[in-house]
CSV table of C-alpha atoms in Angstrom, one decimal:
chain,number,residue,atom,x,y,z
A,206,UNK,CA,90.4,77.1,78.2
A,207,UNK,CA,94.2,77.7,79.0
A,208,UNK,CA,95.3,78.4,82.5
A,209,UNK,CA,96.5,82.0,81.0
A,210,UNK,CA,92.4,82.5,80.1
A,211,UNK,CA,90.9,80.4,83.0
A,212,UNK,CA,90.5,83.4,85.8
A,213,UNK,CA,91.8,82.6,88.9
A,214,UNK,CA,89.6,82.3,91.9
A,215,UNK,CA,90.2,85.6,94.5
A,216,UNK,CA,92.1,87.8,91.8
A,217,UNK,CA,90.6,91.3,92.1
A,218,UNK,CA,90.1,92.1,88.5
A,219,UNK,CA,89.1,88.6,87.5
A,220,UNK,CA,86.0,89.0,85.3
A,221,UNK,CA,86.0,92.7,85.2
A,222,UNK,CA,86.4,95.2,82.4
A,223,UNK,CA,90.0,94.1,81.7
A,224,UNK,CA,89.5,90.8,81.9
A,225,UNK,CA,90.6,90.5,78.7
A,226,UNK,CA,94.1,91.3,78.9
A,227,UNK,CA,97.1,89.4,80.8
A,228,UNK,CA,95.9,89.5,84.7
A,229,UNK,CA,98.0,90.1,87.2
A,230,UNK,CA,100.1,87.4,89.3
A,231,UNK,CA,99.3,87.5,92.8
A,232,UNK,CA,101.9,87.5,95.3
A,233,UNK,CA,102.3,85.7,98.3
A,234,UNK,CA,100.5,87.0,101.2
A,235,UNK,CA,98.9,89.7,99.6
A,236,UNK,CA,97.1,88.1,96.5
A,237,UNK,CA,96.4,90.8,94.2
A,238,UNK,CA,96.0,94.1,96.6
A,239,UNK,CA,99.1,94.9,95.2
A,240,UNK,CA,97.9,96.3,92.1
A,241,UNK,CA,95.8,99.3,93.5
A,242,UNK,CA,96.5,98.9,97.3
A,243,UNK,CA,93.7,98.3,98.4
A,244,UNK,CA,91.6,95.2,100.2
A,245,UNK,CA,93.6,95.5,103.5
A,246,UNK,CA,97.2,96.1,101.5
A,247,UNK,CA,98.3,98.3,104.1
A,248,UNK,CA,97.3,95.6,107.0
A,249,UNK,CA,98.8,92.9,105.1
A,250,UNK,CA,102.3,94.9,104.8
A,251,UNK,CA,101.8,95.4,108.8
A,252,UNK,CA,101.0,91.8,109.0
A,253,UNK,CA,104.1,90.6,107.0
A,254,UNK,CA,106.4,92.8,108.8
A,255,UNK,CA,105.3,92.1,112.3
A,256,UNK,CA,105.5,88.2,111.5
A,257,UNK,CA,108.4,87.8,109.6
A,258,UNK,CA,110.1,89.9,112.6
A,259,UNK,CA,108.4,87.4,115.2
A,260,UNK,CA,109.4,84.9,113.2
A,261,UNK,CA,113.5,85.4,113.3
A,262,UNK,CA,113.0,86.4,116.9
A,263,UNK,CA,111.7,83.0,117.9
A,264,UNK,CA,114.0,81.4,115.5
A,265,UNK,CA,116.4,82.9,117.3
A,266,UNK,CA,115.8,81.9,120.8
A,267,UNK,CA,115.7,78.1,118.8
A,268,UNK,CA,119.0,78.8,118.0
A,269,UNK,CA,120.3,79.5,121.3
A,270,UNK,CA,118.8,76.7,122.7
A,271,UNK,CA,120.4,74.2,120.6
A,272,UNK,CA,123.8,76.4,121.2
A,273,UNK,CA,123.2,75.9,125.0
A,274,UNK,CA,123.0,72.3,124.0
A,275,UNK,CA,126.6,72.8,122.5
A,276,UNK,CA,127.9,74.1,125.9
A,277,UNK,CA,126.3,71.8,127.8
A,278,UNK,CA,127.8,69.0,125.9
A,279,UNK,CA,131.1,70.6,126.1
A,280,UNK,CA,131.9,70.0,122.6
A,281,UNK,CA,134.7,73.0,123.2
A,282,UNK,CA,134.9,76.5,121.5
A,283,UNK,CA,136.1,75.8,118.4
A,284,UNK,CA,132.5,73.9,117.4
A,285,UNK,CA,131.0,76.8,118.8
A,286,UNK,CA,133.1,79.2,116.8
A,287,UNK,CA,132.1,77.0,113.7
A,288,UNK,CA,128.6,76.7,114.6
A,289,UNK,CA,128.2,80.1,115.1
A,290,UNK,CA,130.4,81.1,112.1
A,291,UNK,CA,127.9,79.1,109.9
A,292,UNK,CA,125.0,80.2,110.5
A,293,UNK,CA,125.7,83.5,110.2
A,294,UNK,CA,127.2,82.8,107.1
A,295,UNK,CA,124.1,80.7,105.7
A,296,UNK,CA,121.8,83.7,107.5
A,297,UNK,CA,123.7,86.5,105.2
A,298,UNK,CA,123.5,84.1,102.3
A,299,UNK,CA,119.7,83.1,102.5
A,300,UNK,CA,118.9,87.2,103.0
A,301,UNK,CA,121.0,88.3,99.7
A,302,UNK,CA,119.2,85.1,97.3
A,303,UNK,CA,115.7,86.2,99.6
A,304,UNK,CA,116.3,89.9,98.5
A,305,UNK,CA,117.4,89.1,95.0
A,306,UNK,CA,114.0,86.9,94.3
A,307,UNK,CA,112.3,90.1,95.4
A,308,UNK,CA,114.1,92.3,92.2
A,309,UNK,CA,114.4,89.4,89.6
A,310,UNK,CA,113.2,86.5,89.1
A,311,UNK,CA,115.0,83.1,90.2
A,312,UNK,CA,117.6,81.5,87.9
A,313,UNK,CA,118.0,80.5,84.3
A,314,UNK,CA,116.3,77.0,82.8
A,315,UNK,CA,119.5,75.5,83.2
A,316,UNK,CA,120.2,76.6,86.8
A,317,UNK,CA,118.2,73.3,88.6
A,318,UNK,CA,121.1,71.9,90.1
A,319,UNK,CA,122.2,75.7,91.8
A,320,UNK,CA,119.1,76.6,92.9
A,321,UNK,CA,118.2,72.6,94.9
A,322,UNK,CA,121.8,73.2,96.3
A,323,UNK,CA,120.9,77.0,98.0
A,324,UNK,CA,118.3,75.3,99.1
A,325,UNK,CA,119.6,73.7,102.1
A,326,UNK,CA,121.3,77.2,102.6
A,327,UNK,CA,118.2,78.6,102.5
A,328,UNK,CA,117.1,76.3,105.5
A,329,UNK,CA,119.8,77.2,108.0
A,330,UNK,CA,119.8,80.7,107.1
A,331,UNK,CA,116.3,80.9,107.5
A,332,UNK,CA,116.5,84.0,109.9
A,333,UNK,CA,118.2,85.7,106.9
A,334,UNK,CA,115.2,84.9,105.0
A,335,UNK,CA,112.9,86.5,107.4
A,336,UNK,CA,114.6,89.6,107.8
A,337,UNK,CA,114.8,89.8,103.9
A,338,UNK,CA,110.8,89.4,104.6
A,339,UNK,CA,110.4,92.2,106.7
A,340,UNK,CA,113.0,94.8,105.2
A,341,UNK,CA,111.1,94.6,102.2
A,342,UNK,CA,107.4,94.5,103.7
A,343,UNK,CA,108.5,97.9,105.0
A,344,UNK,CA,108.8,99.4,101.7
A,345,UNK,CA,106.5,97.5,99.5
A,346,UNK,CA,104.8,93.8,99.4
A,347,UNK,CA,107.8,91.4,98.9
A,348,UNK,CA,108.4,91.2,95.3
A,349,UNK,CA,105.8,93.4,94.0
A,350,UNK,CA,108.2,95.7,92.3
A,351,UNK,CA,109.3,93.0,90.1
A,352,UNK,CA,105.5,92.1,89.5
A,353,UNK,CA,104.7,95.3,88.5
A,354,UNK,CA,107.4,96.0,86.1
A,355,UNK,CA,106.2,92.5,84.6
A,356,UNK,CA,102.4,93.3,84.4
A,357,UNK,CA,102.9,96.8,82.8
A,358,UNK,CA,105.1,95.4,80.1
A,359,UNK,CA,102.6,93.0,79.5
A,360,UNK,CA,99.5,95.5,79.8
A,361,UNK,CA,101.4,97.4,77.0
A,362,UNK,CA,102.4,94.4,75.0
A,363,UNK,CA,98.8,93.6,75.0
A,364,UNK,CA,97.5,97.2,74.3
A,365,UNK,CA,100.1,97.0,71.2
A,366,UNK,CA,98.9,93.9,69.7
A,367,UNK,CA,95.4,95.2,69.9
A,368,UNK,CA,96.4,98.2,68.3
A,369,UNK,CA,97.4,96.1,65.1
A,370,UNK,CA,94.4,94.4,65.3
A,371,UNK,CA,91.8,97.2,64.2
A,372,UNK,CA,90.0,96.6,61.7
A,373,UNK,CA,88.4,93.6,60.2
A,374,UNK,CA,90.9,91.4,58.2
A,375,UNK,CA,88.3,90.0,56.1
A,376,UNK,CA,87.5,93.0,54.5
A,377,UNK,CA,91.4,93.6,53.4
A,378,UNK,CA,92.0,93.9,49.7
A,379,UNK,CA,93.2,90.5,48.6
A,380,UNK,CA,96.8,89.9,47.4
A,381,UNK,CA,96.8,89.8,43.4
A,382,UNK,CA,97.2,86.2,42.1
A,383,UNK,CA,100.3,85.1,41.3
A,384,UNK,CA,100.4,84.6,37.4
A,385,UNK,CA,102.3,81.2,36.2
A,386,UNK,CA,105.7,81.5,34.5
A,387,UNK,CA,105.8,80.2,30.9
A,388,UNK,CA,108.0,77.8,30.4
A,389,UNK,CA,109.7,76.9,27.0
């Protein structure tokens, strides 16, 4: 089998009557409770939001520990200024790429050496990541807009080729032979 037929172990459709269509991708955190909200989708958002929010507070007071390191070292303002400067910068950075994996998906084939370079980005601004995390959870599970734009155009992609389908081909009326030219 494929991986596209192999069902995938905790999906919540996987086996059932429309099993054979495309399935849906789960998503991060919430599997695939996405699709009809339910199994604890609700919880989950709650979950994400109060976590990610956690998260960027206590990655916060990590921050300003290492920044009371600066002072203590008395490395002078301007490294302060810079320090500051820069992760603010790589915070706002990291939250606008977070956000934008949340509406389309990530890059073009030829965008490897981009995306391995945003990734250390990604890493300072990490606060920025999390707050992306939450501002979305409070609307919908991150990224499952995108998802379900994705699945419905390939539920209907599916539905269409089936719809061509009907009928058994092997009853068709064969194609009239092709008679051989004469040739003098």
């Amino acid at each position: 089998m494929s991986d596209e037929q192999t069902p995938t172990p905790g999906r919540a459709d996987a086996g059932g009557p429309e099993s054979d269509g495309p399935q849906p991708e789960p998503i991060r955190f919430f599997g695939t409770t996405w699709v009809h909200h339910d199994g604890g989708y609700a919880l989950r958002r709650a979950g994400v939001a109060v976590g990610s929010l956690a998260l960027a507070a206590a990655g916060a007071v990590v921050l300003r520990f290492a920044f009371q390191g600066l002072e203590i070292a008395a490395v002078g303002p301007f490294v302060g200024i810079l320090v500051v400067a820069g992760f603010a910068i790589c915070s706002a950075l990291a939250f606008r790429r977070t956000w934008d994996g949340f509406v389309r998906r990530p890059g073009a084939p030829g965008a490897g050496a981009a995306d391995t370079s945003g990734q250390s980005l990604m890493l300072i601004g990490f606060i920025g990541s999390l707050l992306a995390y939450f501002c979305r959870s409070l609307v919908e599970a991150p990224g499952e807009r995108l998802h379900r734009a994705e699945y419905a155009a390939a539920r209907e992609r599916h539905e269409r080729r089936r719809g061509t389908r009907t009928g058994n081909p092997a009853a068709r009326k064969p194609k009239s032979p092709k008679r051989p030219r004469n040739r003098h």
